[in-house]
Backbone as CSV, one residue per row, in Angstrom:
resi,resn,N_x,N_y,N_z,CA_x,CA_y,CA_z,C_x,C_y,C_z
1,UNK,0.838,-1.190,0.000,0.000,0.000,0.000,0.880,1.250,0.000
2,UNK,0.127,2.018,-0.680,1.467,3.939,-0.918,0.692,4.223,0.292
3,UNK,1.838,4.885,0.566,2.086,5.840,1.856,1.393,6.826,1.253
4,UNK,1.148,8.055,1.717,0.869,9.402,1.391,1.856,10.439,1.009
5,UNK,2.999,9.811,1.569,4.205,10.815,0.933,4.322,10.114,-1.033
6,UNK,4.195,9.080,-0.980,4.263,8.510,-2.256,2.753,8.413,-3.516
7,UNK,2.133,9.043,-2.732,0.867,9.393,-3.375,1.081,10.666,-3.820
8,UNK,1.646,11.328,-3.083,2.137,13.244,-2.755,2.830,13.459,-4.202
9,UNK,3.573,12.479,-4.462,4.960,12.566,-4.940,4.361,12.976,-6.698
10,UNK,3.820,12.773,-7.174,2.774,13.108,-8.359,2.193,14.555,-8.270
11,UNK,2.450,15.397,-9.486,1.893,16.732,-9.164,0.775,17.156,-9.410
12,UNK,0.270,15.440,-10.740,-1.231,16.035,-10.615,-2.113,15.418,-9.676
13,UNK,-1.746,15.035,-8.732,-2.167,14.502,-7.561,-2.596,15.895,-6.642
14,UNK,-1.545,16.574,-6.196,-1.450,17.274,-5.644,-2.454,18.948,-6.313
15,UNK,-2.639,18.487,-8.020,-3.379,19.504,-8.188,-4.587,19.222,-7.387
16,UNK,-4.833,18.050,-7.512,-6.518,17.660,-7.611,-6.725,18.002,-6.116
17,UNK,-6.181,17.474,-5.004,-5.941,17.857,-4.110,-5.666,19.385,-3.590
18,UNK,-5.420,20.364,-3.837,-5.579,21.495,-4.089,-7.159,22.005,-4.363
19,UNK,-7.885,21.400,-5.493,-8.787,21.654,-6.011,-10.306,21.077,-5.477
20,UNK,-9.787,19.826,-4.865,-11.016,19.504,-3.588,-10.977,20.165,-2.307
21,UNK,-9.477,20.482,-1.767,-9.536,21.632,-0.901,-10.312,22.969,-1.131
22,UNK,-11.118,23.422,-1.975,-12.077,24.288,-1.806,-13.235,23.714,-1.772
23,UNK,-13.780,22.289,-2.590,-15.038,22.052,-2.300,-15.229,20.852,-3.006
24,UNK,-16.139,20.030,-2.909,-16.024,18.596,-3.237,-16.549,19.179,-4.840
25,UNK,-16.332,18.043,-5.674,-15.978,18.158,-7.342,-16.384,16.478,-7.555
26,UNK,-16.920,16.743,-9.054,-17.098,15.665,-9.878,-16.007,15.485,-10.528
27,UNK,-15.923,14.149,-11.246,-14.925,13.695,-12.324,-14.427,14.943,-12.766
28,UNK,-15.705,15.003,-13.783,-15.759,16.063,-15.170,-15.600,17.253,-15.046
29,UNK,-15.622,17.557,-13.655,-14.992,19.239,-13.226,-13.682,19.235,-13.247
30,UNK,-13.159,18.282,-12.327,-11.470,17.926,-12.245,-11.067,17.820,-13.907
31,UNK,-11.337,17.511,-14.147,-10.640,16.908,-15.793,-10.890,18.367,-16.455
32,UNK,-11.755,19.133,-16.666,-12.229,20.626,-17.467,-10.919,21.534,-16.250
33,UNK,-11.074,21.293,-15.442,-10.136,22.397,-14.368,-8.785,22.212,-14.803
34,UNK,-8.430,20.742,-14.730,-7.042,20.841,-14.847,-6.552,20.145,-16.242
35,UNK,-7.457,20.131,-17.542,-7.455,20.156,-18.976,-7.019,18.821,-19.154
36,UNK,-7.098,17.915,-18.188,-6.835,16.712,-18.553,-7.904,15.495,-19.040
37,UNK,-7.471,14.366,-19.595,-9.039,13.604,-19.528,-9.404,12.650,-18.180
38,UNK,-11.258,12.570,-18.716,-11.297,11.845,-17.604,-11.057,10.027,-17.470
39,UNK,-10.255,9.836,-18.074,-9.923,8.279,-17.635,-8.898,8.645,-16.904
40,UNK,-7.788,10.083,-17.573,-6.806,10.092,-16.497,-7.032,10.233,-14.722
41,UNK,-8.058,11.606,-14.830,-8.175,12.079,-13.955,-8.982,10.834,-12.868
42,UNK,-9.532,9.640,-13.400,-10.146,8.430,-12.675,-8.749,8.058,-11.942
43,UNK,-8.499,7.427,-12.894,-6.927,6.873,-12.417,-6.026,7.699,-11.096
44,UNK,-5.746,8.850,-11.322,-5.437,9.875,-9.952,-6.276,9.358,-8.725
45,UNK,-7.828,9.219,-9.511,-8.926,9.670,-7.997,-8.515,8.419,-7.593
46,UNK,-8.318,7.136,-8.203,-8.283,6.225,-7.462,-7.445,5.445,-6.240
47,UNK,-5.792,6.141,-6.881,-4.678,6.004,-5.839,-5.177,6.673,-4.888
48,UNK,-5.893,8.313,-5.233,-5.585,9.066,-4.136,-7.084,8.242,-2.749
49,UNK,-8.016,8.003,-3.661,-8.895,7.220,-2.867,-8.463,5.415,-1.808
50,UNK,-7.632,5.301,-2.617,-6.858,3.785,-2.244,-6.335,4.337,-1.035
51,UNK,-5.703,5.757,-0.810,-4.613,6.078,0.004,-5.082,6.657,1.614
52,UNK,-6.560,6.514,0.928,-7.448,7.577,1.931,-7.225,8.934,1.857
53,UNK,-6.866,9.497,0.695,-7.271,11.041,0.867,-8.000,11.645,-0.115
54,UNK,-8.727,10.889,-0.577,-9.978,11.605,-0.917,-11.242,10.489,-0.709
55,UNK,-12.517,10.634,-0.442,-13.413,9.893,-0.198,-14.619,10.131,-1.365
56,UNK,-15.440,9.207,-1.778,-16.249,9.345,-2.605,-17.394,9.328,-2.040
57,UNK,-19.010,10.153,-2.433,-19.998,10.111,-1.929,-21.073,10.060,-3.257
58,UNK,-21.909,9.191,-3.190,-22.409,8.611,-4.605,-23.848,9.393,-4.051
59,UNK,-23.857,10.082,-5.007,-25.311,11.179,-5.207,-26.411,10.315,-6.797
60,UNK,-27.044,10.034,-6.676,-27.667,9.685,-7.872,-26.307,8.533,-8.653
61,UNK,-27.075,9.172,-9.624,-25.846,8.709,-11.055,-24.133,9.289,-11.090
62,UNK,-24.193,10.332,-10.135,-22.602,11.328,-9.762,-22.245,10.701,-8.732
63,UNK,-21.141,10.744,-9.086,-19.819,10.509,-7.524,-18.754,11.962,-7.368
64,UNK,-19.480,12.568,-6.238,-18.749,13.324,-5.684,-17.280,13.191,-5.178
65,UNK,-16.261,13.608,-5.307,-15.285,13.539,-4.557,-14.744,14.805,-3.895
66,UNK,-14.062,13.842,-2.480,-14.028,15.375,-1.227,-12.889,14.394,-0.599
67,UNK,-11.688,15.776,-0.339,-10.848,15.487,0.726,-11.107,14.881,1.732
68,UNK,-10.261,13.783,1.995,-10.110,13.503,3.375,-9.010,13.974,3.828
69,UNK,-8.675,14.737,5.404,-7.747,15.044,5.666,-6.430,14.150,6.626
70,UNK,-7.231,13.335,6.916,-6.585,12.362,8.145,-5.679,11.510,7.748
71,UNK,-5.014,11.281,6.556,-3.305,10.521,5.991,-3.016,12.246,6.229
72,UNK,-2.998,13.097,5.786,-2.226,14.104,5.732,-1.550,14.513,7.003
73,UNK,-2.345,13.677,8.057,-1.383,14.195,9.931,0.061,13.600,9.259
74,UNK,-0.035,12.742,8.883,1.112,11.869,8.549,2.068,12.772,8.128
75,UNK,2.055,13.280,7.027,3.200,14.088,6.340,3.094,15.161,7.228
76,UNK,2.037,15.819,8.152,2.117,17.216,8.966,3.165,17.038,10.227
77,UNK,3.263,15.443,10.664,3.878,15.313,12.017,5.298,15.197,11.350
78,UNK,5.577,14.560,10.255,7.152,14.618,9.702,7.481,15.664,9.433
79,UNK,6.768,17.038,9.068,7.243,18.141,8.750,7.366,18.951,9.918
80,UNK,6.714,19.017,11.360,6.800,19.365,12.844,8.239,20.016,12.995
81,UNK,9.272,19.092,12.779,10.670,19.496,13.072,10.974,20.506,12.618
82,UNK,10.595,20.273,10.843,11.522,20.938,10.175,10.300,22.568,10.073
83,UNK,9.861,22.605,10.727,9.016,23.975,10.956,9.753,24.443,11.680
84,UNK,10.033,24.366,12.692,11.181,25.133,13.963,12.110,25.614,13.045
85,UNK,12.716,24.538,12.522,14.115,25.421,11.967,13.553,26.752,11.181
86,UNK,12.385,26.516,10.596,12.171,27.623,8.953,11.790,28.631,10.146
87,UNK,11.147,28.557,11.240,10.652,29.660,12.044,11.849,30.294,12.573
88,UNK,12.991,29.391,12.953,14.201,30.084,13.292,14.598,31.130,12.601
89,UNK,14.900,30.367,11.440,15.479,31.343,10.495,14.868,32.561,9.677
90,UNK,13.631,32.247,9.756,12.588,33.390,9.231,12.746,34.246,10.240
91,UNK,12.760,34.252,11.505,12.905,35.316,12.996,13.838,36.025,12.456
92,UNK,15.335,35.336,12.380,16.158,35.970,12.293,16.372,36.685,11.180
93,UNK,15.662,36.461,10.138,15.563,37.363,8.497,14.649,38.935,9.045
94,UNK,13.417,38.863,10.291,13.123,39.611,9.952,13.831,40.484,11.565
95,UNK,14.200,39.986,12.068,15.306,40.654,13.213,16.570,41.729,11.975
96,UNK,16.964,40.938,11.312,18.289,41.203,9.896,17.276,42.536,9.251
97,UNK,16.093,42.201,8.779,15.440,43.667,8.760,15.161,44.654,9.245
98,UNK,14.865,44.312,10.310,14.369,45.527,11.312,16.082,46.234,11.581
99,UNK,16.458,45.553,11.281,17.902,46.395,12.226,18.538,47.064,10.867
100,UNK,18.076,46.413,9.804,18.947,47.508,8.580,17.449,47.521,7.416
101,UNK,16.501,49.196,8.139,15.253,49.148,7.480,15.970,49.751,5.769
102,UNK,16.999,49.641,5.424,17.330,50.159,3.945,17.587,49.310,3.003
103,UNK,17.596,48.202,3.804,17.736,47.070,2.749,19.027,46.686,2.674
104,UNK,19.466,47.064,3.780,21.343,46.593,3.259,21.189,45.369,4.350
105,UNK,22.545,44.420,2.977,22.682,42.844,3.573,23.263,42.940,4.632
């Protein structure tokens, strides 16, 4: 079974994902949004559905698809660490500003 970092790893994965993050979507929206077809865009929904991060909800004859967020703790708790450091160093970029407001390095 893919992990979620290996589901991630695909960018049109990550579009589609992007694009259910505002609101659940049909096939045929995903595929018109991101100009691809829809056998491809099946194929995406399905890893990303295999992986648990997206869930399907069958309306009539349509299948909705909508984020799930709960594989994503996964990649949020591996990235935990490496947040400190970027906060470190972002402090100190804007400490490096404040002390020279002219823009000098």
């Amino acid at each position: 079974m893919s992990t979620a970092f290996d589901v991630l790893a695909a960018p049109m994965r990550r579009r589609i994902l992007d694009l259910l993050r505002e609101r659940p979507r049909l096939v045929g929206e995903l595929a018109d949004q991101l100009e691809v077809t829809q056998p491809a865009i099946s194929k995406h929904l399905r890893v990303l559905r295999d992986a648990g991060l997206v869930r399907v909800r069958p309306d009539a004859q349509r299948r909705w698809y909508e984020l799930s967020s709960e594989p994503l703790q996964e990649i949020d708790a591996w990235l935990r660490p490496y947040r400190k450091l970027w906060a470190g160093r972002l402090d100190a970029l804007e400490r490096h500003l404040d002390e020279n407001p002219e823009g000098e390095v």
